[in-house]
C-alpha cells in the first residue's frame, strides 16, 4: 500500500532563517505531488505541484520554492522565512490517473 | 477564478441527528468531487468521492451531487461525537489533477 511521510511534525524558526521540509511517498511510482499551506481556521492554499521529476508549478508568488529531485521526493524550501510563513504545511500525492489526493501528517511551522 | 464555497458554520447537531453539509462550486467543467474530514491539528482524510449526479452512500455518509445546480452535499446519519471535525469540500480544477478546496465547515456533535 501507499504511504506518505512528511517531517518534521513541528518546527519553530526565527524570522530570516532558512527552511527545508521534506515529503516522500512509498508504494507508488510517478505520483503527482503537492504542497499546501493552511492558515489557522482557513482552507487549503495550493503552493506548488509537480507531475514529474524536476517539473514544478507554482500557484502563489512568495518567498518559498519547491524541488523534486527524485520521483517520490518533494521538498519545500525558503532562503529567508517571514512571519507570514507560519502555518500548517501539508504534502499530498495523487496517482497519475486520478484526482484523489492523500495527505501527509503535516508540519506545523511557527516563525517567530 | 474557480471557487468552492461552503456554508460557514459552525454547525452543531445533537448525537444521533443528521448533519447536512453543503458546498457549491463555480467551475462548470468540474468532474470530481470530494469530502475530506479534518480533526483539529491533523491532516485531511478522504471520506467520500462522487463523480456522477445523484447519491452515493457509504455507511453513515451520503454524498449528493447536482451538476446542473453546481452543488454537492454530505449527509451524516446517526451523528456521533467522534464526527466532530471540520469537513472540507474539494473539486477538481482542470487537467493538472489539481483540487480547489472550500474553507471548511466545522461540525460539533453534542452528546
Coordinates of N, CA and C in Angstrom, one line a residue:
Chain A
X1 N 0.8 -1.2 0.0 CA 0.0 0.0 0.0 C 0.9 1.3 0.0
X2 N 0.3 2.4 -0.4 CA 1.0 3.6 -0.5 C 1.0 4.3 0.8
X3 N 2.1 4.9 1.1 CA 2.2 5.8 2.4 C 3.0 7.0 2.0
X4 N 2.7 8.1 2.7 CA 3.3 9.4 2.6 C 3.9 9.8 3.9
X5 N 5.2 10.2 3.8 CA 5.9 10.6 5.0 C 6.2 12.1 4.9
X6 N 6.0 12.8 6.0 CA 6.3 14.2 6.0 C 7.0 14.6 7.3
X7 N 8.0 15.3 7.3 CA 8.7 15.7 8.5 C 9.4 17.0 8.4
X8 N 9.7 17.7 9.5 CA 9.3 17.3 10.8 C 7.8 17.6 11.1
X9 N 7.3 17.2 12.3 CA 5.9 17.4 12.6 C 5.7 18.8 13.1
X10 N 6.6 19.4 13.8 CA 6.5 20.8 14.3 C 7.9 21.4 14.1
X11 N 7.9 22.7 13.9 CA 9.1 23.4 13.7 C 8.9 24.9 14.1
X12 N 9.9 25.4 14.9 CA 9.9 26.8 15.3 C 11.2 27.4 14.8
X13 N 11.0 28.4 14.0 CA 12.1 29.0 13.3 C 12.1 30.5 13.5
X14 N 13.3 31.2 13.6 CA 13.3 32.6 13.7 C 13.1 33.2 12.3
X15 N 12.6 34.5 12.3 CA 12.5 35.2 11.0 C 13.9 35.3 10.4
X16 N 13.9 35.1 9.1 CA 15.1 35.2 8.3 C 15.9 34.0 8.2
X17 N 15.5 32.9 8.9 CA 16.2 31.7 8.8 C 15.7 30.9 7.6
X18 N 16.5 29.9 7.2 CA 16.1 29.1 6.0 C 15.1 28.0 6.5
X19 N 14.5 27.3 5.5 CA 13.5 26.3 5.7 C 13.7 25.2 4.7
X20 N 13.6 24.0 5.2 CA 13.5 22.8 4.3 C 12.6 21.8 4.9
X21 N 11.5 21.5 4.2 CA 10.5 20.5 4.6 C 10.6 19.4 3.5
X22 N 10.5 18.2 4.0 CA 10.6 17.1 3.1 C 9.4 16.1 3.1
X23 N 9.1 15.6 2.0 CA 8.0 14.7 1.8 C 8.4 13.6 0.9
X24 N 8.1 12.3 1.3 CA 8.4 11.2 0.5 C 7.1 10.3 0.4
X25 N 7.0 9.6 -0.7 CA 5.9 8.7 -0.9 C 6.4 7.4 -1.2
X26 N 5.8 6.3 -0.6 CA 6.2 5.0 -0.9 C 5.1 4.2 -1.5
X27 N 5.4 3.2 -2.3 CA 4.4 2.3 -2.8 C 3.8 2.7 -4.1
X28 N 4.3 3.7 -4.7 CA 3.7 4.1 -6.0 C 4.9 4.7 -6.8
X29 N 4.6 4.8 -8.1 CA 5.6 5.5 -8.9 C 5.0 6.6 -9.7
X30 N 5.8 7.6 -10.0 CA 5.4 8.8 -10.8 C 4.1 9.4 -10.2
X31 N 4.1 9.7 -8.9 CA 2.9 10.3 -8.4 C 2.9 11.8 -8.7
X32 N 1.7 12.4 -8.7 CA 1.6 13.9 -8.7 C 1.8 14.3 -7.2
X33 N 2.6 15.4 -7.0 CA 2.9 15.8 -5.6 C 2.5 17.2 -5.4
X34 N 2.1 17.5 -4.2 CA 1.5 18.9 -3.9 C 2.0 19.4 -2.6
X35 N 2.2 20.7 -2.5 CA 2.4 21.4 -1.2 C 1.3 22.4 -1.0
X36 N 0.7 22.3 0.2 CA -0.4 23.2 0.6 C 0.1 23.9 1.9
X37 N -0.5 25.1 2.1 CA -0.4 25.7 3.4 C -1.8 26.0 3.9
X38 N -2.0 25.8 5.2 CA -3.3 26.1 5.8 C -3.1 27.0 6.9
X39 N -3.6 28.3 6.8 CA -3.5 29.2 7.9 C -4.6 28.8 9.0
X40 N -4.4 29.2 10.2 CA -5.4 28.9 11.3 C -6.8 29.2 10.9
X41 N -7.7 28.1 11.0 CA -9.1 28.3 10.7 C -9.4 28.6 9.2
X42 N -8.5 28.3 8.4 CA -8.7 28.6 6.9 C -8.7 27.3 6.1
X43 N -9.0 27.5 4.8 CA -8.9 26.3 3.9 C -7.5 26.1 3.4
X44 N -7.3 25.2 2.5 CA -6.0 24.8 2.0 C -5.6 25.7 0.8
X45 N -4.5 26.2 0.8 CA -3.9 27.0 -0.3 C -2.9 26.2 -1.0
X46 N -3.1 25.9 -2.3 CA -2.1 25.2 -3.0 C -0.9 26.1 -3.3
X47 N 0.3 25.6 -2.9 CA 1.5 26.4 -3.1 C 2.3 25.9 -4.4
X48 N 2.5 24.6 -4.5 CA 3.2 24.0 -5.6 C 2.7 22.7 -5.9
X49 N 2.8 22.3 -7.2 CA 2.5 20.9 -7.6 C 3.5 20.4 -8.6
X50 N 3.6 19.1 -8.7 CA 4.6 18.5 -9.6 C 4.1 17.3 -10.2
X51 N 4.2 17.2 -11.5 CA 3.8 16.0 -12.2 C 4.9 15.0 -12.6
X52 N 6.2 15.5 -12.2 CA 7.3 14.6 -12.5 C 8.6 15.2 -12.0
X53 N 9.7 14.5 -12.1 CA 11.0 14.9 -11.6 C 11.4 16.2 -12.3
X54 N 11.7 17.2 -11.4 CA 12.2 18.5 -12.0 C 11.1 19.4 -12.5
X55 N 9.8 18.9 -12.5 CA 8.7 19.7 -13.0 C 7.9 20.3 -11.9
X56 N 8.0 21.6 -11.7 CA 7.4 22.3 -10.6 C 6.5 23.4 -11.1
X57 N 5.3 23.5 -10.6 CA 4.4 24.6 -11.0 C 4.0 25.3 -9.7
X58 N 4.2 26.6 -9.8 CA 3.9 27.5 -8.6 C 2.6 28.2 -8.8
X59 N 1.8 28.1 -7.7 CA 0.5 28.7 -7.7 C 0.4 30.1 -7.1
X60 N 1.3 30.3 -6.2 CA 1.2 31.6 -5.4 C 2.6 32.2 -5.4
X61 N 2.9 33.4 -5.8 CA 4.2 34.1 -5.7 C 4.5 34.3 -4.2
X62 N 5.7 33.9 -3.8 CA 6.1 34.1 -2.4 C 7.6 33.8 -2.3
X63 N 8.1 33.8 -1.1 CA 9.5 33.5 -0.9 C 9.8 32.0 -0.7
X64 N 8.8 31.2 -1.1 CA 9.0 29.7 -1.0 C 9.4 29.1 -2.3
X65 N 10.0 28.0 -2.3 CA 10.3 27.3 -3.6 C 10.2 25.8 -3.3
X66 N 10.0 25.1 -4.4 CA 9.9 23.6 -4.2 C 10.8 22.9 -5.2
X67 N 11.2 21.7 -4.9 CA 12.0 20.9 -5.8 C 11.6 19.5 -5.7
X68 N 11.9 18.7 -6.8 CA 11.5 17.3 -6.8 C 12.8 16.6 -7.4
X69 N 13.7 16.3 -6.5 CA 15.0 15.7 -7.0 C 14.8 14.2 -7.4
X70 N 13.8 13.6 -6.8 CA 13.6 12.2 -7.1 C 12.1 12.0 -7.3
X71 N 11.8 10.8 -7.9 CA 10.4 10.6 -8.3 C 9.4 10.7 -7.2
X72 N 9.8 10.3 -6.0 CA 8.9 10.2 -4.9 C 9.3 11.2 -3.7
X73 N 10.0 12.2 -4.0 CA 10.5 13.1 -3.0 C 10.2 14.5 -3.4
X74 N 9.6 15.3 -2.5 CA 9.2 16.7 -2.8 C 9.7 17.5 -1.6
X75 N 10.4 18.6 -1.9 CA 11.0 19.4 -0.9 C 10.5 20.8 -1.0
X76 N 10.1 21.4 0.1 CA 9.7 22.8 0.2 C 10.8 23.6 0.9
X77 N 11.2 24.7 0.3 CA 12.3 25.5 0.9 C 12.0 26.9 0.9
X78 N 12.8 27.6 1.8 CA 12.8 29.0 1.8 C 14.2 29.5 2.2
X79 N 14.7 30.6 1.6 CA 16.0 31.1 2.0 C 15.9 31.9 3.2
X80 N 14.8 32.7 3.3 CA 14.6 33.6 4.5 C 13.1 33.6 4.9
X81 N 12.8 33.0 6.0 CA 11.4 33.0 6.4 C 10.9 34.3 6.9
X82 N 9.6 34.5 6.6 CA 8.9 35.7 7.1 C 7.9 35.3 8.1
X83 N 7.4 36.2 8.9 CA 6.4 35.9 9.9 C 5.2 35.3 9.3
X84 N 4.8 35.8 8.1 CA 3.6 35.3 7.4 C 3.7 33.9 6.9
X85 N 4.9 33.3 7.0 CA 5.1 31.9 6.5 C 4.6 30.9 7.5
X86 N 4.3 31.4 8.7 CA 3.7 30.5 9.7 C 2.5 29.8 9.2
X87 N 2.3 28.6 9.6 CA 1.1 27.8 9.2 C 1.3 26.4 9.2
X88 N 0.3 25.6 8.8 CA 0.3 24.2 8.7 C 0.6 23.8 7.3
X89 N 1.7 23.1 7.0 CA 2.1 22.8 5.7 C 1.8 21.3 5.5
X90 N 1.2 21.1 4.4 CA 0.7 19.7 4.0 C 1.2 19.3 2.7
X91 N 1.8 18.1 2.7 CA 2.2 17.5 1.4 C 1.1 16.5 1.0
X92 N 0.8 16.3 -0.2 CA -0.2 15.4 -0.7 C 0.3 14.7 -2.0
X93 N -0.3 13.6 -2.3 CA 0.1 12.9 -3.6 C -1.2 12.4 -4.2
X94 N -1.2 12.2 -5.5 CA -2.2 11.5 -6.2 C -1.6 10.7 -7.3
X95 N -2.3 9.7 -7.7 CA -1.7 8.8 -8.8 C -2.0 9.6 -10.1
X96 N -1.2 9.1 -11.1 CA -1.3 9.9 -12.4 C -2.7 9.9 -13.0
X97 N -3.5 8.9 -12.7 CA -4.8 8.8 -13.4 C -6.0 9.2 -12.6
X98 N -5.7 9.7 -11.4 CA -6.9 10.1 -10.5 C -6.7 11.5 -10.0
X99 N -7.8 12.0 -9.5 CA -7.8 13.3 -8.8 C -7.8 13.2 -7.3
X100 N -8.0 12.0 -6.7 CA -8.0 11.9 -5.3 C -6.6 12.2 -4.7
X101 N -6.5 13.0 -3.7 CA -5.3 13.4 -3.1 C -5.2 12.8 -1.7
X102 N -4.1 12.3 -1.3 CA -3.9 11.8 0.0 C -2.8 12.6 0.7
X103 N -3.1 12.9 2.0 CA -2.2 13.9 2.7 C -1.3 13.2 3.6
X104 N -0.1 13.9 3.8 CA 0.8 13.5 4.9 C 0.3 14.1 6.2
X105 N 1.0 13.8 7.2 CA 0.6 14.3 8.6 C 0.7 15.8 8.8
X106 N 1.5 16.4 8.0 CA 1.7 17.9 8.1 C 2.8 18.3 9.0
X107 N 3.2 19.5 8.7 CA 4.3 20.2 9.5 C 3.7 21.5 10.0
X108 N 3.7 21.7 11.3 CA 3.2 23.0 11.9 C 4.4 23.9 12.1
X109 N 4.5 25.0 11.3 CA 5.6 25.9 11.3 C 5.2 27.2 12.0
X110 N 6.0 27.5 13.0 CA 5.9 28.8 13.7 C 7.1 29.6 13.4
X111 N 7.0 30.8 12.8 CA 8.1 31.7 12.6 C 8.0 32.8 13.6
X112 N 9.0 33.0 14.4 CA 9.0 34.0 15.5 C 10.0 35.1 15.3
Chain B
X1 N -11.9 33.1 -11.6 CA -11.2 32.3 -10.6 C -12.2 31.2 -10.1
X2 N -11.7 30.0 -10.0 CA -12.5 28.9 -9.6 C -12.7 28.9 -8.1
X3 N -13.9 28.8 -7.7 CA -14.2 28.9 -6.3 C -15.1 27.8 -5.8
X4 N -14.9 27.4 -4.5 CA -15.7 26.4 -3.8 C -16.1 27.1 -2.5
X5 N -17.4 27.1 -2.3 CA -18.0 27.8 -1.2 C -18.7 26.7 -0.3
X6 N -18.5 26.9 1.0 CA -19.2 26.0 1.9 C -19.9 26.9 2.9
X7 N -21.0 26.3 3.5 CA -21.8 27.0 4.5 C -20.8 27.3 5.7
X8 N -20.9 28.5 6.2 CA -19.8 29.0 7.1 C -19.7 28.2 8.4
X9 N -20.9 27.7 8.9 CA -20.8 27.1 10.2 C -20.5 28.1 11.3
X10 N -20.1 27.7 12.5 CA -20.0 26.2 12.8 C -21.4 25.6 12.9
X11 N -21.5 24.3 12.8 CA -22.7 23.6 12.8 C -22.7 22.7 14.0
X12 N -23.8 22.8 14.8 CA -23.9 21.9 15.9 C -25.1 21.0 15.8
X13 N -25.0 19.7 16.0 CA -26.2 18.9 16.0 C -26.1 17.9 17.2
X14 N -27.3 17.5 17.7 CA -27.2 16.5 18.8 C -26.8 15.1 18.3
X15 N -26.3 14.4 19.2 CA -25.9 13.0 18.9 C -27.1 12.2 18.3
X16 N -26.9 11.5 17.3 CA -28.0 10.7 16.7 C -28.7 11.4 15.6
X17 N -28.5 12.7 15.4 CA -29.2 13.5 14.4 C -28.5 13.4 13.0
X18 N -29.1 14.0 12.0 CA -28.5 14.0 10.7 C -27.8 15.4 10.5
X19 N -26.5 15.3 10.2 CA -25.8 16.6 9.9 C -25.7 16.7 8.4
X20 N -26.0 17.9 7.9 CA -26.1 18.2 6.5 C -25.1 19.3 6.2
X21 N -24.1 19.0 5.3 CA -23.0 19.9 5.0 C -23.2 20.2 3.5
X22 N -23.0 21.5 3.1 CA -23.3 21.9 1.7 C -22.1 22.6 1.1
X23 N -22.0 22.5 -0.2 CA -20.9 23.1 -1.0 C -21.4 23.4 -2.3
X24 N -21.0 24.6 -2.8 CA -21.2 25.0 -4.2 C -19.9 25.3 -4.9
X25 N -19.9 25.2 -6.2 CA -18.6 25.4 -6.9 C -18.9 26.2 -8.2
X26 N -17.9 26.9 -8.7 CA -18.1 27.8 -9.8 C -17.8 27.2 -11.1
X27 N -16.8 26.2 -11.2 CA -16.3 25.7 -12.4 C -17.3 24.7 -13.0
X28 N -18.0 25.0 -14.1 CA -19.0 24.1 -14.6 C -18.4 22.8 -15.2
X29 N -17.1 22.8 -15.5 CA -16.5 21.6 -16.1 C -15.9 20.6 -15.1
X30 N -16.0 21.0 -13.8 CA -15.5 20.1 -12.8 C -16.2 18.7 -12.9
X31 N -15.4 17.7 -12.7 CA -16.0 16.3 -12.8 C -15.8 15.4 -11.6
X32 N -15.0 15.9 -10.7 CA -14.7 15.0 -9.5 C -14.9 15.9 -8.2
X33 N -15.5 15.2 -7.2 CA -15.9 16.0 -6.0 C -15.6 15.1 -4.8
X34 N -15.1 15.8 -3.8 CA -14.6 15.0 -2.6 C -15.0 15.7 -1.4
X35 N -15.1 14.9 -0.3 CA -15.3 15.4 1.0 C -14.2 14.8 1.9
X36 N -13.5 15.7 2.6 CA -12.4 15.4 3.5 C -12.8 15.8 4.9
X37 N -12.4 15.0 5.8 CA -12.6 15.3 7.3 C -11.3 15.6 7.9
X38 N -11.3 16.7 8.6 CA -10.0 17.1 9.3 C -10.3 17.4 10.8
X39 N -9.7 16.5 11.6 CA -9.7 16.7 13.0 C -8.8 17.8 13.4
X40 N -9.0 18.5 14.5 CA -8.2 19.6 14.9 C -6.8 19.2 15.0
X41 N -5.9 20.0 14.4 CA -4.5 19.7 14.5 C -4.0 18.6 13.6
X42 N -4.9 18.0 12.8 CA -4.5 16.8 12.0 C -4.6 17.2 10.5
X43 N -4.2 16.3 9.7 CA -4.3 16.5 8.2 C -5.6 16.0 7.7
X44 N -6.1 16.5 6.6 CA -7.4 16.0 6.0 C -7.3 14.5 5.6
X45 N -8.4 13.8 5.8 CA -8.5 12.4 5.3 C -9.8 12.3 4.5
X46 N -9.6 11.6 3.4 CA -10.7 11.4 2.4 C -11.8 10.6 3.0
X47 N -13.1 11.0 3.0 CA -14.2 10.2 3.4 C -15.1 9.8 2.3
X48 N -15.3 10.7 1.3 CA -16.2 10.4 0.2 C -15.7 11.0 -1.1
X49 N -15.9 10.3 -2.2 CA -15.7 10.8 -3.5 C -17.0 10.6 -4.3
X50 N -17.3 11.5 -5.2 CA -18.5 11.3 -6.1 C -18.3 12.0 -7.4
X51 N -18.7 11.3 -8.5 CA -18.4 11.7 -9.8 C -19.6 11.9 -10.7
X52 N -20.8 11.3 -10.3 CA -22.0 11.3 -11.1 C -23.1 12.0 -10.3
X53 N -24.0 12.5 -11.0 CA -25.2 13.1 -10.4 C -26.0 12.1 -9.6
X54 N -26.5 12.5 -8.4 CA -27.3 11.6 -7.6 C -26.6 11.4 -6.2
X55 N -27.0 10.3 -5.6 CA -26.5 10.0 -4.3 C -25.5 8.9 -4.3
X56 N -24.5 8.9 -3.4 CA -23.6 7.8 -3.1 C -23.5 7.6 -1.6
X57 N -23.8 6.4 -1.2 CA -23.8 6.1 0.2 C -22.6 5.2 0.6
X58 N -22.1 5.5 1.8 CA -21.0 4.7 2.3 C -21.2 4.7 3.8
X59 N -21.8 3.7 4.4 CA -22.1 3.6 5.8 C -23.0 4.7 6.2
X60 N -22.6 5.5 7.2 CA -23.5 6.6 7.7 C -23.4 7.9 6.8
X61 N -22.5 7.8 5.8 CA -22.2 9.0 5.0 C -23.0 8.9 3.6
X62 N -23.6 10.0 3.2 CA -24.1 10.0 1.8 C -23.7 11.3 1.2
X63 N -23.1 11.2 0.0 CA -22.8 12.4 -0.8 C -23.8 12.5 -1.9
X64 N -24.2 13.8 -2.1 CA -25.2 14.1 -3.1 C -24.6 15.1 -4.1
X65 N -24.8 14.9 -5.4 CA -24.2 15.7 -6.4 C -25.3 16.2 -7.4
X66 N -25.3 17.5 -7.7 CA -26.2 18.0 -8.7 C -25.4 19.0 -9.5
X67 N -24.9 18.5 -10.7 CA -24.0 19.3 -11.5 C -24.8 20.4 -12.2
X68 N -26.0 20.3 -12.4 CA -26.8 21.4 -13.0 C -26.8 22.6 -12.1
X69 N -27.0 22.3 -10.8 CA -27.0 23.4 -9.8 C -25.6 23.7 -9.2
X70 N -24.6 22.9 -9.6 CA -23.3 23.1 -9.2 C -23.2 23.0 -7.6
X71 N -23.7 21.9 -7.2 CA -24.0 21.7 -5.7 C -23.6 20.3 -5.3
X72 N -22.9 20.2 -4.2 CA -22.6 18.9 -3.7 C -22.8 19.0 -2.2
X73 N -23.3 17.9 -1.6 CA -23.6 17.9 -0.2 C -23.1 16.6 0.5
X74 N -23.0 16.7 1.8 CA -22.7 15.5 2.6 C -23.6 15.4 3.7
X75 N -24.3 14.2 3.8 CA -25.2 13.9 4.9 C -24.5 12.9 5.8
X76 N -24.5 13.2 7.1 CA -24.0 12.2 8.1 C -25.2 11.8 9.0
X77 N -25.6 10.5 8.8 CA -26.7 10.0 9.6 C -26.2 9.5 11.0
X78 N -27.1 9.5 12.0 CA -26.7 9.0 13.3 C -25.4 9.6 13.7
X79 N -25.3 10.9 13.7 CA -24.1 11.6 14.1 C -23.6 11.2 15.4
X80 N -22.3 11.1 15.5 CA -21.6 10.7 16.7 C -20.6 11.8 17.2
X81 N -20.3 11.9 18.5 CA -19.3 12.9 18.9 C -18.0 12.8 18.1
X82 N -17.7 11.5 17.7 CA -16.4 11.3 17.0 C -16.5 11.9 15.6
X83 N -17.7 12.3 15.1 CA -17.8 13.0 13.8 C -17.4 14.5 13.9
X84 N -17.2 15.0 15.1 CA -16.9 16.4 15.3 C -15.6 16.7 14.7
X85 N -15.6 17.6 13.7 CA -14.4 17.8 12.9 C -14.7 19.0 11.9
X86 N -13.8 19.4 11.2 CA -14.0 20.3 10.0 C -14.1 19.5 8.8
X87 N -15.1 19.7 8.0 CA -15.3 19.0 6.7 C -15.0 19.9 5.5
X88 N -14.1 19.4 4.7 CA -13.6 20.2 3.6 C -14.2 19.6 2.3
X89 N -14.8 20.5 1.5 CA -15.3 20.1 0.2 C -14.2 20.4 -0.8
X90 N -13.9 19.5 -1.8 CA -12.9 19.7 -2.8 C -13.4 19.4 -4.2
X91 N -13.0 20.1 -5.1 CA -13.5 20.0 -6.5 C -12.3 20.0 -7.4
X92 N -12.2 19.1 -8.4 CA -11.1 19.1 -9.3 C -11.1 20.4 -10.2
X93 N -9.9 20.8 -10.6 CA -9.7 22.0 -11.3 C -8.8 21.8 -12.5
X94 N -9.4 21.6 -13.6 CA -8.6 21.5 -14.8 C -7.9 20.1 -15.0
X95 N -7.0 20.1 -15.9 CA -6.4 18.8 -16.3 C -5.1 18.4 -15.5
X96 N -4.7 19.3 -14.6 CA -3.4 19.1 -14.0 C -3.6 18.4 -12.6
X97 N -4.7 17.7 -12.5 CA -5.0 17.0 -11.2 C -5.0 17.9 -10.0
X98 N -5.4 19.1 -10.1 CA -5.5 20.0 -9.0 C -6.9 19.9 -8.4
X99 N -6.9 20.2 -7.1 CA -8.2 20.3 -6.4 C -8.3 21.7 -5.8
X100 N -9.5 22.3 -5.8 CA -9.8 23.5 -5.1 C -10.6 23.2 -3.9
X101 N -10.1 23.6 -2.8 CA -10.8 23.3 -1.5 C -11.6 24.5 -1.0
X102 N -12.8 24.2 -0.4 CA -13.5 25.1 0.3 C -12.8 25.4 1.6
X103 N -13.3 26.4 2.3 CA -12.7 26.8 3.6 C -13.1 25.9 4.8
X104 N -14.1 25.0 4.5 CA -14.5 24.0 5.5 C -15.6 24.5 6.4
X105 N -16.4 23.5 6.9 CA -17.4 23.7 7.8 C -17.1 22.9 9.1
X106 N -17.1 23.6 10.2 CA -16.8 22.9 11.5 C -18.1 22.3 12.1
X107 N -18.0 21.0 12.3 CA -19.2 20.3 12.8 C -18.9 19.9 14.3
X108 N -19.9 20.2 15.1 CA -19.8 19.7 16.5 C -21.0 18.8 16.8
X109 N -20.8 17.6 17.2 CA -21.9 16.7 17.6 C -21.9 16.7 19.1
X110 N -23.1 17.1 19.6 CA -23.2 17.2 21.1 C -23.7 16.0 21.7
X111 N -23.1 15.4 22.7 CA -23.5 14.2 23.4 C -24.9 14.4 24.1

